[in-house]
Amino acid sequence: LDANKNGVVSVGEIDPDVGETVGTFKLKLMYKYGDMLTAWRKGLDINGTGRIEEQEIKECCERLGLSLDSKKLFNMLRTCPGGIGIT
């Protein structure tokens, strides 16, 4: 699994599509908000429920100017299928 032999198995080595998509999203969030906690509070969980819903991912991608498939990204970030949001 450790394709580049650096002693760490990255998400990109397990699933390159997930690594690319989630990595791009995270980098844009970090650039705009500075850290992931601020990104969660100001960029993702806009309605303040404590979880991120699919529509919030879509709107966040639009605000960030990302042309990612937001439904696909949401499903990549969910920990369990069928859940109503990301916590």
Short mmCIF file of N, CA and C in Angstrom, two decimals:
data_model
loop_
_atom_site.label_atom_id
_atom_site.label_comp_id
_atom_site.label_asym_id
_atom_site.label_seq_id
_atom_site.Cartn_x
_atom_site.Cartn_y
_atom_site.Cartn_z
N LEU A 1 0.80 -1.20 0.00
CA LEU A 1 0.00 0.00 0.00
C LEU A 1 0.84 1.27 0.00
N ASP A 2 2.00 1.24 0.62
CA ASP A 2 2.87 2.42 0.71
C ASP A 2 3.64 2.57 -0.61
N ALA A 3 2.96 3.07 -1.62
CA ALA A 3 3.52 3.13 -2.98
C ALA A 3 4.79 3.95 -3.06
N ASN A 4 4.87 5.05 -2.33
CA ASN A 4 6.08 5.89 -2.43
C ASN A 4 7.14 5.54 -1.39
N LYS A 5 6.89 4.49 -0.62
CA LYS A 5 7.85 3.94 0.36
C LYS A 5 8.34 4.97 1.37
N ASN A 6 7.44 5.85 1.83
CA ASN A 6 7.84 6.85 2.82
C ASN A 6 7.48 6.45 4.25
N GLY A 7 6.97 5.25 4.42
CA GLY A 7 6.61 4.76 5.75
C GLY A 7 5.21 5.12 6.20
N VAL A 8 4.44 5.78 5.33
CA VAL A 8 3.08 6.21 5.66
C VAL A 8 2.17 5.84 4.49
N VAL A 9 1.03 5.29 4.80
CA VAL A 9 0.04 5.00 3.76
C VAL A 9 -0.97 6.14 3.76
N SER A 10 -1.03 6.87 2.67
CA SER A 10 -1.93 8.02 2.57
C SER A 10 -3.26 7.60 1.94
N VAL A 11 -4.26 8.44 2.12
CA VAL A 11 -5.56 8.20 1.48
C VAL A 11 -5.37 8.11 -0.03
N GLY A 12 -4.51 8.97 -0.58
CA GLY A 12 -4.25 8.98 -2.02
C GLY A 12 -3.67 7.67 -2.53
N GLU A 13 -2.93 6.96 -1.68
CA GLU A 13 -2.38 5.67 -2.09
C GLU A 13 -3.45 4.58 -2.04
N ILE A 14 -4.40 4.72 -1.16
CA ILE A 14 -5.48 3.74 -1.05
C ILE A 14 -6.53 3.99 -2.13
N ASP A 15 -6.92 5.25 -2.29
CA ASP A 15 -7.93 5.62 -3.28
C ASP A 15 -7.56 6.98 -3.86
N PRO A 16 -6.88 7.00 -5.00
CA PRO A 16 -6.42 8.26 -5.58
C PRO A 16 -7.52 9.28 -5.83
N ASP A 17 -8.71 8.85 -6.21
CA ASP A 17 -9.81 9.77 -6.47
C ASP A 17 -10.22 10.48 -5.18
N VAL A 18 -10.35 9.73 -4.10
CA VAL A 18 -10.70 10.33 -2.81
C VAL A 18 -9.58 11.26 -2.36
N GLY A 19 -8.35 10.83 -2.48
CA GLY A 19 -7.22 11.67 -2.09
C GLY A 19 -7.21 13.00 -2.82
N GLU A 20 -7.42 12.96 -4.12
CA GLU A 20 -7.43 14.18 -4.94
C GLU A 20 -8.61 15.09 -4.58
N THR A 21 -9.79 14.52 -4.52
CA THR A 21 -11.00 15.31 -4.27
C THR A 21 -11.01 15.92 -2.87
N VAL A 22 -10.81 15.10 -1.86
CA VAL A 22 -10.82 15.58 -0.48
C VAL A 22 -9.63 16.51 -0.24
N GLY A 23 -8.48 16.18 -0.81
CA GLY A 23 -7.29 17.02 -0.66
C GLY A 23 -7.49 18.40 -1.24
N THR A 24 -8.08 18.48 -2.42
CA THR A 24 -8.36 19.76 -3.06
C THR A 24 -9.32 20.58 -2.21
N PHE A 25 -10.37 19.94 -1.72
CA PHE A 25 -11.36 20.61 -0.87
C PHE A 25 -10.70 21.15 0.41
N LYS A 26 -9.91 20.32 1.06
CA LYS A 26 -9.26 20.72 2.31
C LYS A 26 -8.29 21.88 2.08
N LEU A 27 -7.51 21.82 1.02
CA LEU A 27 -6.57 22.90 0.74
C LEU A 27 -7.28 24.23 0.53
N LYS A 28 -8.38 24.22 -0.21
CA LYS A 28 -9.16 25.45 -0.43
C LYS A 28 -9.73 25.97 0.89
N LEU A 29 -10.25 25.06 1.73
CA LEU A 29 -10.76 25.46 3.04
C LEU A 29 -9.67 26.10 3.88
N MET A 30 -8.50 25.48 3.92
CA MET A 30 -7.38 25.99 4.72
C MET A 30 -6.93 27.35 4.20
N TYR A 31 -6.89 27.52 2.89
CA TYR A 31 -6.47 28.79 2.30
C TYR A 31 -7.45 29.90 2.68
N LYS A 32 -8.74 29.62 2.60
CA LYS A 32 -9.75 30.64 2.87
C LYS A 32 -9.94 30.93 4.36
N TYR A 33 -9.93 29.88 5.20
CA TYR A 33 -10.28 30.04 6.61
C TYR A 33 -9.11 29.92 7.58
N GLY A 34 -7.98 29.44 7.12
CA GLY A 34 -6.78 29.37 7.96
C GLY A 34 -6.61 28.09 8.75
N ASP A 35 -7.69 27.49 9.22
CA ASP A 35 -7.62 26.22 9.94
C ASP A 35 -8.96 25.51 9.80
N MET A 36 -8.97 24.24 10.12
CA MET A 36 -10.17 23.44 9.88
C MET A 36 -11.30 23.75 10.87
N LEU A 37 -10.99 24.17 12.08
CA LEU A 37 -12.04 24.51 13.03
C LEU A 37 -12.81 25.74 12.54
N THR A 38 -12.08 26.75 12.09
CA THR A 38 -12.74 27.94 11.56
C THR A 38 -13.49 27.59 10.28
N ALA A 39 -12.92 26.75 9.46
CA ALA A 39 -13.60 26.32 8.23
C ALA A 39 -14.91 25.62 8.56
N TRP A 40 -14.89 24.77 9.58
CA TRP A 40 -16.12 24.07 10.00
C TRP A 40 -17.18 25.08 10.43
N ARG A 41 -16.78 26.00 11.28
CA ARG A 41 -17.74 26.95 11.87
C ARG A 41 -18.24 28.00 10.88
N LYS A 42 -17.35 28.53 10.05
CA LYS A 42 -17.72 29.65 9.17
C LYS A 42 -17.99 29.26 7.73
N GLY A 43 -17.45 28.12 7.31
CA GLY A 43 -17.57 27.75 5.91
C GLY A 43 -18.45 26.55 5.63
N LEU A 44 -18.58 25.67 6.62
CA LEU A 44 -19.30 24.42 6.38
C LEU A 44 -20.61 24.32 7.14
N ASP A 45 -20.54 24.39 8.45
CA ASP A 45 -21.75 24.23 9.27
C ASP A 45 -22.47 25.57 9.39
N ILE A 46 -22.93 26.08 8.29
CA ILE A 46 -23.54 27.41 8.22
C ILE A 46 -24.79 27.51 9.10
N ASN A 47 -25.57 26.44 9.17
CA ASN A 47 -26.81 26.51 9.95
C ASN A 47 -26.60 26.19 11.44
N GLY A 48 -25.36 25.88 11.83
CA GLY A 48 -25.03 25.71 13.24
C GLY A 48 -25.60 24.48 13.93
N THR A 49 -25.89 23.43 13.16
CA THR A 49 -26.48 22.22 13.75
C THR A 49 -25.44 21.30 14.39
N GLY A 50 -24.16 21.55 14.11
CA GLY A 50 -23.12 20.65 14.60
C GLY A 50 -22.83 19.51 13.65
N ARG A 51 -23.51 19.50 12.53
CA ARG A 51 -23.22 18.50 11.49
C ARG A 51 -23.29 19.20 10.13
N ILE A 52 -22.62 18.63 9.17
CA ILE A 52 -22.59 19.20 7.83
C ILE A 52 -23.48 18.35 6.94
N GLU A 53 -24.42 19.01 6.30
CA GLU A 53 -25.35 18.33 5.41
C GLU A 53 -24.90 18.49 3.96
N GLU A 54 -25.44 17.65 3.10
CA GLU A 54 -25.03 17.64 1.70
C GLU A 54 -25.16 19.02 1.04
N GLN A 55 -26.24 19.71 1.33
CA GLN A 55 -26.45 21.05 0.75
C GLN A 55 -25.37 22.03 1.19
N GLU A 56 -24.89 21.89 2.42
CA GLU A 56 -23.83 22.77 2.92
C GLU A 56 -22.51 22.52 2.18
N ILE A 57 -22.24 21.26 1.85
CA ILE A 57 -21.04 20.94 1.05
C ILE A 57 -21.17 21.59 -0.33
N LYS A 58 -22.34 21.46 -0.92
CA LYS A 58 -22.58 22.05 -2.25
C LYS A 58 -22.36 23.56 -2.23
N GLU A 59 -22.96 24.22 -1.26
CA GLU A 59 -22.84 25.67 -1.17
C GLU A 59 -21.41 26.11 -0.85
N CYS A 60 -20.72 25.34 -0.03
CA CYS A 60 -19.33 25.64 0.30
C CYS A 60 -18.45 25.53 -0.95
N CYS A 61 -18.64 24.48 -1.72
CA CYS A 61 -17.87 24.32 -2.96
C CYS A 61 -18.10 25.50 -3.89
N GLU A 62 -19.34 25.94 -3.98
CA GLU A 62 -19.66 27.10 -4.83
C GLU A 62 -18.96 28.35 -4.32
N ARG A 63 -18.98 28.59 -3.01
CA ARG A 63 -18.32 29.77 -2.44
C ARG A 63 -16.82 29.72 -2.65
N LEU A 64 -16.25 28.51 -2.61
CA LEU A 64 -14.81 28.35 -2.79
C LEU A 64 -14.41 28.36 -4.27
N GLY A 65 -15.39 28.35 -5.16
CA GLY A 65 -15.09 28.34 -6.59
C GLY A 65 -14.60 26.99 -7.08
N LEU A 66 -14.99 25.93 -6.38
CA LEU A 66 -14.58 24.57 -6.75
C LEU A 66 -15.65 23.92 -7.62
N SER A 67 -15.23 23.28 -8.67
CA SER A 67 -16.17 22.58 -9.55
C SER A 67 -16.21 21.09 -9.23
N LEU A 68 -16.08 20.76 -7.96
CA LEU A 68 -16.14 19.36 -7.53
C LEU A 68 -17.58 18.87 -7.53
N ASP A 69 -17.74 17.57 -7.70
CA ASP A 69 -19.06 16.95 -7.56
C ASP A 69 -19.38 16.90 -6.07
N SER A 70 -20.23 17.81 -5.60
CA SER A 70 -20.47 17.95 -4.17
C SER A 70 -21.14 16.72 -3.56
N LYS A 71 -21.99 16.05 -4.30
CA LYS A 71 -22.63 14.83 -3.80
C LYS A 71 -21.56 13.74 -3.58
N LYS A 72 -20.67 13.61 -4.54
CA LYS A 72 -19.59 12.62 -4.44
C LYS A 72 -18.67 12.97 -3.25
N LEU A 73 -18.34 14.26 -3.12
CA LEU A 73 -17.50 14.70 -2.01
C LEU A 73 -18.18 14.42 -0.68
N PHE A 74 -19.45 14.74 -0.56
CA PHE A 74 -20.20 14.47 0.67
C PHE A 74 -20.13 12.99 1.02
N ASN A 75 -20.33 12.13 0.05
CA ASN A 75 -20.28 10.68 0.30
C ASN A 75 -18.87 10.22 0.67
N MET A 76 -17.85 10.88 0.14
CA MET A 76 -16.47 10.55 0.51
C MET A 76 -16.20 10.91 1.97
N LEU A 77 -16.82 11.97 2.45
CA LEU A 77 -16.56 12.46 3.79
C LEU A 77 -17.41 11.80 4.88
N ARG A 78 -18.52 11.20 4.49
CA ARG A 78 -19.41 10.55 5.48
C ARG A 78 -18.75 9.32 6.07
N THR A 79 -19.02 9.10 7.35
CA THR A 79 -18.46 7.90 7.99
C THR A 79 -19.37 6.69 7.87
N CYS A 80 -20.67 6.93 7.64
CA CYS A 80 -21.58 5.81 7.46
C CYS A 80 -22.61 6.14 6.40
N PRO A 81 -22.88 5.20 5.52
CA PRO A 81 -23.88 5.45 4.49
C PRO A 81 -25.25 5.62 5.12
N GLY A 82 -26.05 6.49 4.54
CA GLY A 82 -27.41 6.69 5.03
C GLY A 82 -27.52 7.70 6.15
N GLY A 83 -26.39 8.18 6.66
CA GLY A 83 -26.46 9.19 7.71
C GLY A 83 -26.93 10.52 7.16
N ILE A 84 -27.44 11.37 8.02
CA ILE A 84 -28.00 12.63 7.54
C ILE A 84 -26.96 13.75 7.47
N GLY A 85 -25.79 13.52 7.99
CA GLY A 85 -24.77 14.57 7.92
C GLY A 85 -23.43 14.08 8.43
N ILE A 86 -22.47 14.97 8.33
CA ILE A 86 -21.11 14.68 8.78
C ILE A 86 -20.92 15.37 10.12
N THR A 87 -20.46 14.63 11.11
CA THR A 87 -20.24 15.22 12.43
C THR A 87 -18.77 15.17 12.80
#
